[in-house]
Structures are given as structure tokens and as C-alpha cells.
């Protein structure tokens, strides 16, 4: 029988004993560790602001961009041809000119010479007419004398006829009397013919003088047209002329805007136009702001007309408002950019809330016992960061005004000032 070595057995059992001791120690440590206190999880509450629901009448402003336009403008052209001799220093883009002020002058030599020639022709024609009048008077006197002589010859012939009938005179004397009548009649006819010819020449001469007078009036107008003047108080929009340039009749020179006809022009959407038209658009007050750097100029006007021409590319309907306030001292220019506002229609018996209070177009939340409660509302208007709603709310309720991504039924909130 083989003997067992005690030392060998000890070496084999030692690792097992060490492992057992380690497990026992770990179990002891786990069993004797201190137990942590239980922590209660508190529900998160969101700090929010609210508004009190109050029924009111909401009348927002409709805001759009617009511009200043001139209701009256003129494209100036020259009526006669010529070389530009003088241009007003005010005839520059942006310049201001007064009605009747001289803008440019053409060389008047040709037109002045033509006028002088026509006036000389008229003077000669009038002198000839005077001569013809003298000749007419003489011809009328000659015709009168010839008529008297004819009457005398006819009386003598009648006397000779009576004498011959009584056999006191010979037939020869009667023949001589009849011959004298024929001669006097021919002379009277010639005198009348000369008078009639002179009368026709006088009529022709008077017609010629009338024609010359018309030509003189036209020449005077052409001479006056060598000076181009402003038709009204205006602002110069563009200039197409310079000294020394040869201009043709009808050639454009400049374009002017009437300073007194400036209007506020802007557009309304179809829906806005429909509401305001039913509520009374014409005569409605318009307020516009002209911003020039840090300076702000307020303009006031009233809607005076509607643009009747619909532009396919334009959005909405054009509206024009005539200026009513004092614009003295304001640097107003056509095409200036404006911020325009006009009062919308009134919405009675509505709740006015911040736009942030509206969720999904028809939902708001009220705070009840620090919890959110959804309410379905009817939106009737939106403007200037506000929304007007009807139904779904009660007077005095606290409506959530803070925008929350987590907003939902039952969400815990805390109202802060």
C-alpha cells in the first residue's frame, strides 16, 4: 500500500482555502456596507408667463411697404427745331423749378427774321389795300357819273321822240339821241365793271392780309417756343439736353414731376381690399413713414383712388392716398420708399392674445391648478404679433403666453411675473 505525503496534500489544498477566504470576505463586506437613503424624484415644472383672457374689440393696422408717386408728370419737348443757347442751372436731375420759370432757350435768329419778313409783307399788303380802296372810291364816283349821264341821255332821247312825233324835229335828231344813249350805257357798264374788278381785288387783298396775320401769329408762337418754361412747380426727374445741342421739333428735353401732386402708393391683398372696401376704403386715413437715416418723417393722407389697371405681375390691388398733412420742409421725392399703415376693420367681442399663445392654428393652453389645459379656438385675425380668437375661452382665464416645445395637456407649469 502506497503512503500519502502530508506536505503534498497541504500544497494542493492551499489555493482552495485562499479562494474560500476571499469569497467569504467579500460576502462579509457586502453584508456590512451602509445602505443609501432613498431619493424621491420631483416632477419638473416650467416657468411660464400668462395673459388674462379679456373680451375686447380688436382693430389692427394693416402694414405694407409703399412709395411716393406723382399723380401728374410732364414730358417736356421742344415745339421748334434749333440750337440750344441757354439751359437753366436748375434743369438738373432732382432740381426744383417754379411754374413759368425759363428752363432753356433756343437760338431765335431764324424765327425772329421770319417774323420780321412776314410783318413787312403784311405792311406792303395793307398799303396795297389802301391804294385799292382809293381806286375803288374813284371807280364808284365814275360809275355814278356814268349813270347820271346815261339817265340824261335817255331823257333827251325821249324828248326827241316826242318832238319827232309832233313833226317838230327831224328823225335824224332822234337817231343821234339814241346813239348817245348807247354810248352812255356802254360807259356806265364799263365804270361798273372797273368798280367790280376793284372790289374783287380788295377782297383778295384782304384775304391775303388775313393769311399773313395767321402766319405772323404762327411765327410769333414759334419765336415764343424758342423759350421752354416749366408748366408747373415741379421736380426734375431726368434731363436730356445740353448747351450747343441741335434739337429737332418734338424731341424730348426733360421729365418733370408735379410737387403738389405727390401721393402715397401701396398695395392691398385681395382679402384686405375686400374687407376695407365693405368697411369704407375711400377716404380712409393712411399714415406713412419716410426714413432717411436716423430721421423719420411722418406723412398722412386719405385714400383717394384705386388703381383700375390690374398688372399680372403685381401682387394685390394698388391704392393711392392724397397727402393731407403739412409737408413743408420735408425732403419729399417721387419713388421714395415708405412704410405704410392703414386701419383694418374692427373685430368685436374677441380675445386678443400674443401670437406665441397659438398652437397648431386653433389651440391655446390655459393654466388650471398649475397644469396646462388645451382649448380649441377660432382664429379671426392676426396682426403685429397678436392673434384675435373667438370661442373656447372664458373671461379671466390665464392663457399660456410663453412658447413651449413641450406644451401638452397636463404639463406642470409655474406662473412667473
mmCIF file of C-alpha atoms in Angstrom:
data_model
loop_
_atom_site.group_PDB
_atom_site.id
_atom_site.type_symbol
_atom_site.label_atom_id
_atom_site.label_comp_id
_atom_site.label_asym_id
_atom_site.label_seq_id
_atom_site.Cartn_x
_atom_site.Cartn_y
_atom_site.Cartn_z
ATOM 1 C CA UNK A 1 0.000 0.000 0.000
ATOM 2 C CA UNK A 2 1.354 3.482 -1.100
ATOM 3 C CA UNK A 3 1.843 6.248 1.611
ATOM 4 C CA UNK A 4 0.301 9.701 1.159
ATOM 5 C CA UNK A 5 2.675 12.715 1.536
ATOM 6 C CA UNK A 6 1.129 15.238 4.024
ATOM 7 C CA UNK A 7 3.128 18.152 2.610
ATOM 8 C CA UNK A 8 1.896 17.469 -0.880
ATOM 9 C CA UNK A 9 -1.715 17.474 0.310
ATOM 10 C CA UNK A 10 -1.187 20.788 2.033
ATOM 11 C CA UNK A 11 0.155 22.391 -1.136
ATOM 12 C CA UNK A 12 -2.886 21.208 -3.112
ATOM 13 C CA UNK A 13 -5.460 22.487 -0.600
ATOM 14 C CA UNK A 14 -3.872 25.930 -0.029
ATOM 15 C CA UNK A 15 -5.253 27.707 -3.193
ATOM 16 C CA UNK A 16 -8.720 26.400 -2.451
ATOM 17 C CA UNK A 17 -8.547 27.728 1.066
ATOM 18 C CA UNK A 18 -7.368 31.168 -0.092
ATOM 19 C CA UNK A 19 -10.224 31.406 -2.653
ATOM 20 C CA UNK A 20 -12.749 30.414 0.001
ATOM 21 C CA UNK A 21 -11.432 33.053 2.379
ATOM 22 C CA UNK A 22 -11.661 35.743 -0.360
ATOM 23 C CA UNK A 23 -15.253 34.847 -1.154
ATOM 24 C CA UNK A 24 -16.161 34.891 2.500
ATOM 25 C CA UNK A 25 -14.510 38.310 2.985
ATOM 26 C CA UNK A 26 -16.331 39.789 0.009
ATOM 27 C CA UNK A 27 -19.625 38.458 1.279
ATOM 28 C CA UNK A 28 -18.905 39.986 4.669
ATOM 29 C CA UNK A 29 -18.149 43.399 3.123
ATOM 30 C CA UNK A 30 -21.347 43.363 1.074
ATOM 31 C CA UNK A 31 -23.373 42.334 4.083
ATOM 32 C CA UNK A 32 -21.953 45.041 6.314
ATOM 33 C CA UNK A 33 -21.918 48.034 3.743
ATOM 34 C CA UNK A 34 -24.016 51.130 4.675
ATOM 35 C CA UNK A 35 -27.408 51.317 2.925
ATOM 36 C CA UNK A 36 -28.041 54.627 0.812
ATOM 37 C CA UNK A 37 -31.085 56.714 1.631
ATOM 38 C CA UNK A 38 -33.916 56.603 -0.972
ATOM 39 C CA UNK A 39 -34.236 59.905 -3.035
ATOM 40 C CA UNK A 40 -37.726 60.980 -4.127
ATOM 41 C CA UNK A 41 -37.932 62.152 -7.862
ATOM 42 C CA UNK A 42 -39.684 65.567 -8.088
ATOM 43 C CA UNK A 43 -41.788 66.447 -11.238
ATOM 44 C CA UNK A 44 -40.317 69.252 -13.369
ATOM 45 C CA UNK A 45 -42.309 72.460 -13.547
ATOM 46 C CA UNK A 46 -41.795 75.014 -16.341
ATOM 47 C CA UNK A 47 -41.702 78.717 -15.531
ATOM 48 C CA UNK A 48 -44.198 80.436 -17.821
ATOM 49 C CA UNK A 49 -45.925 83.764 -18.338
ATOM 50 C CA UNK A 50 -49.632 84.106 -18.952
ATOM 51 C CA UNK A 51 -52.138 86.697 -20.113
ATOM 52 C CA UNK A 52 -55.633 87.151 -18.774
ATOM 53 C CA UNK A 53 -58.377 86.441 -21.304
ATOM 54 C CA UNK A 54 -60.494 89.591 -21.742
ATOM 55 C CA UNK A 55 -63.169 90.225 -24.346
ATOM 56 C CA UNK A 56 -62.483 93.365 -26.358
ATOM 57 C CA UNK A 57 -62.719 94.951 -29.802
ATOM 58 C CA UNK A 58 -59.600 94.417 -31.896
ATOM 59 C CA UNK A 59 -58.763 96.866 -34.687
ATOM 60 C CA UNK A 60 -55.285 96.132 -36.005
ATOM 61 C CA UNK A 61 -53.243 98.081 -38.520
ATOM 62 C CA UNK A 62 -52.510 96.694 -41.960
ATOM 63 C CA UNK A 63 -48.861 97.368 -42.716
ATOM 64 C CA UNK A 64 -47.229 97.376 -46.123
ATOM 65 C CA UNK A 65 -44.352 98.983 -47.928
ATOM 66 C CA UNK A 66 -45.172 101.718 -50.415
ATOM 67 C CA UNK A 67 -43.651 104.659 -52.211
ATOM 68 C CA UNK A 68 -44.266 108.258 -53.101
ATOM 69 C CA UNK A 69 -45.570 108.822 -56.620
ATOM 70 C CA UNK A 70 -46.566 111.910 -58.582
ATOM 71 C CA UNK A 71 -50.131 111.914 -59.879
ATOM 72 C CA UNK A 72 -49.126 114.424 -62.533
ATOM 73 C CA UNK A 73 -45.949 114.457 -64.566
ATOM 74 C CA UNK A 74 -44.912 116.045 -67.836
ATOM 75 C CA UNK A 75 -42.508 115.003 -70.556
ATOM 76 C CA UNK A 76 -41.205 118.269 -71.981
ATOM 77 C CA UNK A 77 -40.426 118.520 -75.689
ATOM 78 C CA UNK A 78 -39.415 121.434 -77.885
ATOM 79 C CA UNK A 79 -42.030 122.566 -80.413
ATOM 80 C CA UNK A 80 -39.476 124.035 -82.828
ATOM 81 C CA UNK A 81 -36.063 122.995 -84.049
ATOM 82 C CA UNK A 82 -32.903 124.871 -83.197
ATOM 83 C CA UNK A 83 -29.615 125.017 -81.355
ATOM 84 C CA UNK A 84 -29.683 125.249 -77.568
ATOM 85 C CA UNK A 85 -28.294 128.624 -76.493
ATOM 86 C CA UNK A 86 -29.066 128.573 -72.763
ATOM 87 C CA UNK A 87 -30.023 125.992 -70.116
ATOM 88 C CA UNK A 88 -31.243 126.873 -66.629
ATOM 89 C CA UNK A 89 -28.873 125.750 -63.857
ATOM 90 C CA UNK A 90 -31.943 124.272 -62.119
ATOM 91 C CA UNK A 91 -32.634 121.953 -65.047
ATOM 92 C CA UNK A 92 -30.732 119.067 -63.474
ATOM 93 C CA UNK A 93 -31.931 115.770 -62.088
ATOM 94 C CA UNK A 94 -33.508 116.415 -58.700
ATOM 95 C CA UNK A 95 -33.683 120.166 -59.252
ATOM 96 C CA UNK A 96 -36.760 122.120 -58.227
ATOM 97 C CA UNK A 97 -38.296 124.608 -60.658
ATOM 98 C CA UNK A 98 -41.222 127.003 -60.337
ATOM 99 C CA UNK A 99 -44.132 127.188 -62.746
ATOM 100 C CA UNK A 100 -43.347 129.584 -65.602
ATOM 101 C CA UNK A 101 -39.608 129.528 -64.932
ATOM 102 C CA UNK A 102 -37.352 129.547 -68.017
ATOM 103 C CA UNK A 103 -35.714 126.155 -68.500
ATOM 104 C CA UNK A 104 -33.918 126.563 -71.839
ATOM 105 C CA UNK A 105 -33.662 128.917 -74.813
ATOM 106 C CA UNK A 106 -33.057 128.022 -78.457
ATOM 107 C CA UNK A 107 -31.351 130.276 -80.996
ATOM 108 C CA UNK A 108 -34.194 132.668 -82.011
ATOM 109 C CA UNK A 109 -32.493 134.288 -85.047
ATOM 110 C CA UNK A 110 -34.281 132.266 -87.746
ATOM 111 C CA UNK A 111 -37.712 132.709 -86.148
ATOM 112 C CA UNK A 112 -37.176 136.409 -85.422
ATOM 113 C CA UNK A 113 -36.106 137.015 -89.038
ATOM 114 C CA UNK A 114 -39.072 135.114 -90.418
ATOM 115 C CA UNK A 115 -41.435 137.101 -88.215
ATOM 116 C CA UNK A 116 -39.932 140.383 -89.426
ATOM 117 C CA UNK A 117 -40.304 139.297 -93.062
ATOM 118 C CA UNK A 118 -43.951 138.389 -92.564
ATOM 119 C CA UNK A 119 -44.669 141.666 -90.812
ATOM 120 C CA UNK A 120 -43.050 143.526 -93.734
ATOM 121 C CA UNK A 121 -45.190 141.568 -96.203
ATOM 122 C CA UNK A 122 -48.276 142.434 -94.206
ATOM 123 C CA UNK A 123 -47.329 146.121 -94.233
ATOM 124 C CA UNK A 124 -46.946 146.048 -98.036
ATOM 125 C CA UNK A 125 -50.241 144.200 -98.403
ATOM 126 C CA UNK A 126 -52.025 146.718 -96.192
ATOM 127 C CA UNK A 127 -50.535 149.603 -98.220
ATOM 128 C CA UNK A 128 -51.742 147.997 -101.439
ATOM 129 C CA UNK A 129 -55.167 147.550 -99.892
ATOM 130 C CA UNK A 130 -55.253 151.241 -99.078
ATOM 131 C CA UNK A 131 -54.418 152.069 -102.713
ATOM 132 C CA UNK A 132 -57.150 149.755 -103.928
ATOM 133 C CA UNK A 133 -59.621 151.427 -101.583
ATOM 134 C CA UNK A 134 -58.738 154.793 -103.140
ATOM 135 C CA UNK A 135 -59.183 153.361 -106.630
ATOM 136 C CA UNK A 136 -62.492 151.831 -105.571
ATOM 137 C CA UNK A 137 -63.765 155.179 -104.364
ATOM 138 C CA UNK A 138 -62.766 156.772 -107.684
ATOM 139 C CA UNK A 139 -64.392 153.938 -109.639
ATOM 140 C CA UNK A 140 -67.601 154.319 -107.659
ATOM 141 C CA UNK A 141 -67.653 158.047 -108.412
ATOM 142 C CA UNK A 142 -67.024 157.340 -112.119
ATOM 143 C CA UNK A 143 -69.824 154.786 -112.151
ATOM 144 C CA UNK A 144 -72.157 157.306 -110.534
ATOM 145 C CA UNK A 145 -71.250 159.967 -113.125
ATOM 146 C CA UNK A 146 -71.719 157.471 -115.962
ATOM 147 C CA UNK A 147 -75.129 156.521 -114.577
ATOM 148 C CA UNK A 148 -76.146 160.184 -114.414
ATOM 149 C CA UNK A 149 -75.022 160.742 -117.995
ATOM 150 C CA UNK A 150 -76.954 157.691 -119.130
ATOM 151 C CA UNK A 151 -80.094 158.953 -117.426
ATOM 152 C CA UNK A 152 -79.646 162.362 -119.058
ATOM 153 C CA UNK A 153 -79.179 160.776 -122.497
ATOM 154 C CA UNK A 154 -82.292 158.655 -122.019
ATOM 155 C CA UNK A 155 -84.349 161.736 -121.114
ATOM 156 C CA UNK A 156 -83.018 163.553 -124.193
ATOM 157 C CA UNK A 157 -83.922 160.616 -126.404
ATOM 158 C CA UNK A 158 -87.447 160.605 -125.006
ATOM 159 C CA UNK A 159 -87.782 164.331 -125.656
ATOM 160 C CA UNK A 160 -86.585 163.905 -129.247
ATOM 161 C CA UNK A 161 -89.037 161.079 -129.754
ATOM 162 C CA UNK A 162 -91.903 163.330 -128.690
ATOM 163 C CA UNK A 163 -90.699 166.159 -130.947
ATOM 164 C CA UNK A 164 -90.488 163.816 -133.914
ATOM 165 C CA UNK A 165 -93.994 162.588 -133.180
ATOM 166 C CA UNK A 166 -95.256 166.211 -133.345
ATOM 167 C CA UNK A 167 -93.185 166.734 -136.512
ATOM 168 C CA UNK A 168 -91.204 169.462 -134.764
ATOM 169 C CA UNK A 169 -87.845 167.656 -135.038
ATOM 170 C CA UNK A 170 -86.380 165.547 -137.760
ATOM 171 C CA UNK A 171 -85.882 161.769 -137.378
ATOM 172 C CA UNK A 172 -82.113 162.321 -137.627
ATOM 173 C CA UNK A 173 -82.044 164.090 -134.258
ATOM 174 C CA UNK A 174 -83.815 161.094 -132.734
ATOM 175 C CA UNK A 175 -81.208 158.769 -134.168
ATOM 176 C CA UNK A 176 -78.450 160.916 -132.735
ATOM 177 C CA UNK A 177 -80.175 160.831 -129.327
ATOM 178 C CA UNK A 178 -80.458 157.035 -129.425
ATOM 179 C CA UNK A 179 -76.789 156.755 -130.380
ATOM 180 C CA UNK A 180 -75.874 158.933 -127.413
ATOM 181 C CA UNK A 181 -77.882 156.624 -125.115
ATOM 182 C CA UNK A 182 -75.979 153.604 -126.380
ATOM 183 C CA UNK A 183 -72.632 155.311 -125.785
ATOM 184 C CA UNK A 184 -73.614 156.435 -122.278
ATOM 185 C CA UNK A 185 -74.902 152.952 -121.430
ATOM 186 C CA UNK A 186 -71.598 151.385 -122.557
ATOM 187 C CA UNK A 187 -69.675 153.916 -120.491
ATOM 188 C CA UNK A 188 -71.813 153.162 -117.412
ATOM 189 C CA UNK A 189 -71.280 149.423 -117.867
ATOM 190 C CA UNK A 190 -67.504 149.918 -118.165
ATOM 191 C CA UNK A 191 -67.478 152.030 -114.986
ATOM 192 C CA UNK A 192 -69.387 149.361 -113.073
ATOM 193 C CA UNK A 193 -67.055 146.665 -114.424
ATOM 194 C CA UNK A 194 -63.979 148.581 -113.238
ATOM 195 C CA UNK A 195 -65.585 149.061 -109.831
ATOM 196 C CA UNK A 196 -66.453 145.356 -109.531
ATOM 197 C CA UNK A 197 -62.913 144.337 -110.513
ATOM 198 C CA UNK A 198 -61.525 146.623 -107.818
ATOM 199 C CA UNK A 199 -63.936 145.168 -105.254
ATOM 200 C CA UNK A 200 -62.782 141.635 -106.074
ATOM 201 C CA UNK A 201 -59.117 142.702 -105.854
ATOM 202 C CA UNK A 202 -59.855 144.317 -102.496
ATOM 203 C CA UNK A 203 -61.458 141.071 -101.245
ATOM 204 C CA UNK A 204 -58.430 139.106 -102.449
ATOM 205 C CA UNK A 205 -56.068 141.555 -100.777
ATOM 206 C CA UNK A 206 -57.944 141.373 -97.502
ATOM 207 C CA UNK A 207 -57.804 137.557 -97.656
ATOM 208 C CA UNK A 208 -54.066 137.777 -98.301
ATOM 209 C CA UNK A 209 -53.676 140.071 -95.294
ATOM 210 C CA UNK A 210 -55.692 137.649 -93.131
ATOM 211 C CA UNK A 211 -53.389 134.852 -94.284
ATOM 212 C CA UNK A 212 -50.340 136.940 -93.411
ATOM 213 C CA UNK A 213 -51.787 137.694 -89.990
ATOM 214 C CA UNK A 214 -52.249 133.967 -89.369
ATOM 215 C CA UNK A 215 -48.662 133.329 -90.490
ATOM 216 C CA UNK A 216 -47.469 136.128 -88.220
ATOM 217 C CA UNK A 217 -49.344 134.621 -85.259
ATOM 218 C CA UNK A 218 -47.741 131.259 -86.003
ATOM 219 C CA UNK A 219 -44.321 132.874 -86.374
ATOM 220 C CA UNK A 220 -44.823 134.700 -83.073
ATOM 221 C CA UNK A 221 -45.724 131.411 -81.438
ATOM 222 C CA UNK A 222 -42.674 129.701 -82.922
ATOM 223 C CA UNK A 223 -40.499 132.553 -81.676
ATOM 224 C CA UNK A 224 -42.049 132.208 -78.218
ATOM 225 C CA UNK A 225 -41.489 128.436 -78.386
ATOM 226 C CA UNK A 226 -37.741 129.014 -78.584
ATOM 227 C CA UNK A 227 -38.091 129.524 -74.818
ATOM 228 C CA UNK A 228 -39.198 126.447 -72.864
ATOM 229 C CA UNK A 229 -40.763 127.152 -69.472
ATOM 230 C CA UNK A 230 -41.889 124.906 -66.615
ATOM 231 C CA UNK A 231 -45.653 124.194 -66.831
ATOM 232 C CA UNK A 232 -45.989 123.967 -63.021
ATOM 233 C CA UNK A 233 -43.971 123.804 -59.812
ATOM 234 C CA UNK A 234 -42.013 120.632 -60.345
ATOM 235 C CA UNK A 235 -39.125 118.346 -59.527
ATOM 236 C CA UNK A 236 -36.841 117.439 -62.410
ATOM 237 C CA UNK A 237 -36.786 113.675 -62.903
ATOM 238 C CA UNK A 238 -34.490 113.465 -65.935
ATOM 239 C CA UNK A 239 -32.701 115.767 -68.404
ATOM 240 C CA UNK A 240 -31.692 115.046 -71.995
ATOM 241 C CA UNK A 241 -30.311 118.380 -73.220
ATOM 242 C CA UNK A 242 -27.147 120.485 -73.096
ATOM 243 C CA UNK A 243 -25.962 123.834 -74.442
ATOM 244 C CA UNK A 244 -24.984 123.668 -78.112
ATOM 245 C CA UNK A 245 -27.064 120.638 -78.957
ATOM 246 C CA UNK A 246 -29.191 120.761 -82.108
ATOM 247 C CA UNK A 247 -32.761 119.755 -81.336
ATOM 248 C CA UNK A 248 -35.494 118.610 -83.679
ATOM 249 C CA UNK A 249 -39.096 119.661 -83.218
ATOM 250 C CA UNK A 250 -40.784 117.253 -80.820
ATOM 251 C CA UNK A 251 -37.516 115.981 -79.343
ATOM 252 C CA UNK A 252 -37.746 115.259 -75.577
ATOM 253 C CA UNK A 253 -35.849 117.569 -73.265
ATOM 254 C CA UNK A 254 -36.769 116.657 -69.674
ATOM 255 C CA UNK A 255 -39.330 114.925 -67.484
ATOM 256 C CA UNK A 256 -40.917 116.750 -64.554
ATOM 257 C CA UNK A 257 -42.974 115.675 -61.533
ATOM 258 C CA UNK A 258 -45.598 117.979 -60.069
ATOM 259 C CA UNK A 259 -44.549 118.666 -56.474
ATOM 260 C CA UNK A 260 -48.113 119.360 -55.379
ATOM 261 C CA UNK A 261 -49.467 116.049 -56.705
ATOM 262 C CA UNK A 262 -47.376 113.615 -54.639
ATOM 263 C CA UNK A 263 -49.359 110.613 -53.379
ATOM 264 C CA UNK A 264 -48.783 107.568 -51.200
ATOM 265 C CA UNK A 265 -48.990 104.430 -53.335
ATOM 266 C CA UNK A 266 -49.209 100.923 -51.877
ATOM 267 C CA UNK A 267 -50.942 97.590 -52.475
ATOM 268 C CA UNK A 268 -53.514 95.617 -50.529
ATOM 269 C CA UNK A 269 -54.057 91.900 -50.833
ATOM 270 C CA UNK A 270 -57.351 90.772 -52.326
ATOM 271 C CA UNK A 271 -58.640 89.772 -48.885
ATOM 272 C CA UNK A 272 -57.571 93.070 -47.286
ATOM 273 C CA UNK A 273 -59.088 95.074 -50.125
ATOM 274 C CA UNK A 274 -62.363 93.186 -49.858
ATOM 275 C CA UNK A 275 -62.650 93.825 -46.106
ATOM 276 C CA UNK A 276 -61.756 97.507 -46.324
ATOM 277 C CA UNK A 277 -63.960 98.156 -49.360
ATOM 278 C CA UNK A 278 -67.003 96.866 -47.499
ATOM 279 C CA UNK A 279 -65.994 98.907 -44.455
ATOM 280 C CA UNK A 280 -65.361 102.099 -46.471
ATOM 281 C CA UNK A 281 -61.959 102.309 -48.128
ATOM 282 C CA UNK A 282 -62.214 105.647 -49.959
ATOM 283 C CA UNK A 283 -61.408 108.481 -47.577
ATOM 284 C CA UNK A 284 -59.763 106.143 -45.049
ATOM 285 C CA UNK A 285 -56.750 107.652 -43.288
ATOM 286 C CA UNK A 286 -53.290 106.403 -44.199
ATOM 287 C CA UNK A 287 -50.102 107.010 -42.214
ATOM 288 C CA UNK A 288 -46.688 106.542 -43.813
ATOM 289 C CA UNK A 289 -43.146 106.910 -42.529
ATOM 290 C CA UNK A 290 -40.257 108.118 -44.636
ATOM 291 C CA UNK A 291 -36.949 107.018 -43.112
ATOM 292 C CA UNK A 292 -33.793 108.870 -44.084
ATOM 293 C CA UNK A 293 -31.037 107.522 -41.895
ATOM 294 C CA UNK A 294 -31.965 108.320 -38.307
ATOM 295 C CA UNK A 295 -34.543 110.912 -39.370
ATOM 296 C CA UNK A 296 -38.169 109.781 -39.639
ATOM 297 C CA UNK A 297 -40.813 111.894 -41.381
ATOM 298 C CA UNK A 298 -44.478 111.051 -40.867
ATOM 299 C CA UNK A 299 -46.874 111.592 -43.755
ATOM 300 C CA UNK A 300 -50.645 111.497 -43.532
ATOM 301 C CA UNK A 301 -53.164 111.082 -46.295
ATOM 302 C CA UNK A 302 -56.546 109.714 -47.252
ATOM 303 C CA UNK A 303 -57.351 107.062 -49.829
ATOM 304 C CA UNK A 304 -58.441 108.958 -52.935
ATOM 305 C CA UNK A 305 -58.480 106.416 -55.744
ATOM 306 C CA UNK A 306 -57.938 102.800 -56.717
ATOM 307 C CA UNK A 307 -55.604 101.651 -59.474
ATOM 308 C CA UNK A 308 -58.000 100.416 -62.151
ATOM 309 C CA UNK A 309 -55.258 98.744 -64.181
ATOM 310 C CA UNK A 310 -54.506 95.246 -62.932
ATOM 311 C CA UNK A 311 -50.907 94.214 -63.530
ATOM 312 C CA UNK A 312 -50.465 90.490 -63.971
ATOM 313 C CA UNK A 313 -47.088 90.525 -62.230
ATOM 314 C CA UNK A 314 -48.259 92.734 -59.360
ATOM 315 C CA UNK A 315 -49.469 91.220 -56.107
ATOM 316 C CA UNK A 316 -52.654 92.728 -54.768
ATOM 317 C CA UNK A 317 -54.585 95.856 -55.703
ATOM 318 C CA UNK A 318 -52.967 99.272 -55.987
ATOM 319 C CA UNK A 319 -54.265 102.074 -53.761
ATOM 320 C CA UNK A 320 -53.399 105.787 -53.819
ATOM 321 C CA UNK A 321 -53.738 108.236 -50.926
ATOM 322 C CA UNK A 322 -53.568 112.009 -51.361
ATOM 323 C CA UNK A 323 -51.380 113.798 -48.811
ATOM 324 C CA UNK A 324 -53.375 115.825 -46.287
ATOM 325 C CA UNK A 325 -50.892 116.924 -43.657
ATOM 326 C CA UNK A 326 -48.340 119.718 -43.770
ATOM 327 C CA UNK A 327 -45.317 118.525 -45.746
ATOM 328 C CA UNK A 328 -43.432 121.817 -45.653
ATOM 329 C CA UNK A 329 -39.726 121.304 -45.143
ATOM 330 C CA UNK A 330 -39.855 117.572 -45.808
ATOM 331 C CA UNK A 331 -37.377 116.286 -48.405
ATOM 332 C CA UNK A 332 -40.043 114.522 -50.465
ATOM 333 C CA UNK A 333 -39.132 112.959 -53.782
ATOM 334 C CA UNK A 334 -41.021 110.640 -56.134
ATOM 335 C CA UNK A 335 -40.203 106.936 -55.697
ATOM 336 C CA UNK A 336 -39.155 107.444 -52.057
ATOM 337 C CA UNK A 337 -39.598 104.221 -50.050
ATOM 338 C CA UNK A 338 -42.319 104.326 -47.363
ATOM 339 C CA UNK A 339 -43.637 102.184 -44.535
ATOM 340 C CA UNK A 340 -47.426 102.448 -44.755
ATOM 341 C CA UNK A 341 -50.145 101.548 -42.284
ATOM 342 C CA UNK A 342 -53.925 101.730 -42.588
ATOM 343 C CA UNK A 343 -56.538 100.706 -40.014
ATOM 344 C CA UNK A 344 -58.137 97.323 -40.645
ATOM 345 C CA UNK A 345 -61.775 96.547 -39.899
ATOM 346 C CA UNK A 346 -62.840 96.183 -36.245
ATOM 347 C CA UNK A 347 -63.310 92.690 -34.751
ATOM 348 C CA UNK A 348 -65.710 92.963 -31.785
ATOM 349 C CA UNK A 349 -66.087 90.504 -28.889
ATOM 350 C CA UNK A 350 -62.746 88.721 -29.304
ATOM 351 C CA UNK A 351 -59.840 87.661 -27.089
ATOM 352 C CA UNK A 352 -56.536 89.254 -28.099
ATOM 353 C CA UNK A 353 -53.523 87.056 -27.362
ATOM 354 C CA UNK A 354 -49.824 87.023 -28.240
ATOM 355 C CA UNK A 355 -49.210 85.030 -31.379
ATOM 356 C CA UNK A 356 -46.945 82.711 -29.344
ATOM 357 C CA UNK A 357 -50.029 81.562 -27.432
ATOM 358 C CA UNK A 358 -51.498 79.868 -30.511
ATOM 359 C CA UNK A 359 -50.557 76.261 -31.258
ATOM 360 C CA UNK A 360 -51.496 74.349 -34.412
ATOM 361 C CA UNK A 361 -53.620 77.251 -35.719
ATOM 362 C CA UNK A 362 -56.576 76.523 -33.404
ATOM 363 C CA UNK A 363 -55.253 75.561 -29.951
ATOM 364 C CA UNK A 364 -54.301 77.564 -26.878
ATOM 365 C CA UNK A 365 -53.494 76.398 -23.356
ATOM 366 C CA UNK A 366 -54.935 77.751 -20.147
ATOM 367 C CA UNK A 367 -53.287 77.227 -16.771
ATOM 368 C CA UNK A 368 -55.560 75.442 -14.297
ATOM 369 C CA UNK A 369 -54.096 74.353 -10.950
ATOM 370 C CA UNK A 370 -50.603 74.755 -12.423
ATOM 371 C CA UNK A 371 -51.415 72.358 -15.235
ATOM 372 C CA UNK A 372 -51.895 73.078 -18.937
ATOM 373 C CA UNK A 373 -55.367 72.504 -20.314
ATOM 374 C CA UNK A 374 -55.853 72.736 -24.119
ATOM 375 C CA UNK A 375 -58.667 74.813 -25.584
ATOM 376 C CA UNK A 376 -59.813 74.853 -29.218
ATOM 377 C CA UNK A 377 -60.388 78.385 -30.508
ATOM 378 C CA UNK A 378 -61.481 80.115 -33.729
ATOM 379 C CA UNK A 379 -58.872 82.492 -35.129
ATOM 380 C CA UNK A 380 -60.379 85.609 -36.743
ATOM 381 C CA UNK A 381 -57.366 87.909 -37.239
ATOM 382 C CA UNK A 382 -53.593 88.101 -36.946
ATOM 383 C CA UNK A 383 -51.578 91.324 -36.869
ATOM 384 C CA UNK A 384 -48.487 92.873 -35.288
ATOM 385 C CA UNK A 385 -47.582 89.762 -33.291
ATOM 386 C CA UNK A 386 -51.115 89.395 -31.945
ATOM 387 C CA UNK A 387 -53.929 86.996 -32.683
ATOM 388 C CA UNK A 388 -57.650 87.555 -32.145
ATOM 389 C CA UNK A 389 -59.707 84.459 -31.303
ATOM 390 C CA UNK A 390 -63.329 83.643 -30.555
ATOM 391 C CA UNK A 391 -64.883 80.751 -28.598
ATOM 392 C CA UNK A 392 -63.060 78.222 -26.449
ATOM 393 C CA UNK A 393 -62.077 80.676 -23.692
ATOM 394 C CA UNK A 394 -63.766 82.163 -20.660
ATOM 395 C CA UNK A 395 -63.359 85.640 -19.283
ATOM 396 C CA UNK A 396 -60.493 85.883 -16.785
ATOM 397 C CA UNK A 397 -58.730 82.623 -17.630
ATOM 398 C CA UNK A 398 -54.928 82.535 -17.564
ATOM 399 C CA UNK A 399 -53.722 81.776 -21.090
ATOM 400 C CA UNK A 400 -50.216 80.461 -21.672
ATOM 401 C CA UNK A 401 -48.133 83.166 -23.403
ATOM 402 C CA UNK A 402 -44.696 81.513 -23.242
ATOM 403 C CA UNK A 403 -43.817 79.325 -26.198
ATOM 404 C CA UNK A 404 -43.010 75.789 -25.012
ATOM 405 C CA UNK A 405 -41.863 72.960 -27.227
ATOM 406 C CA UNK A 406 -43.096 70.536 -24.538
ATOM 407 C CA UNK A 407 -46.560 72.109 -24.284
ATOM 408 C CA UNK A 408 -49.263 69.498 -23.889
ATOM 409 C CA UNK A 409 -52.225 68.526 -21.749
ATOM 410 C CA UNK A 410 -51.352 68.195 -18.056
ATOM 411 C CA UNK A 411 -47.861 69.714 -18.292
ATOM 412 C CA UNK A 412 -46.849 71.145 -14.912
ATOM 413 C CA UNK A 413 -46.063 74.847 -15.009
ATOM 414 C CA UNK A 414 -45.277 77.687 -12.649
ATOM 415 C CA UNK A 415 -46.563 81.186 -13.439
ATOM 416 C CA UNK A 416 -43.954 83.917 -13.129
ATOM 417 C CA UNK A 417 -44.477 87.666 -13.490
#
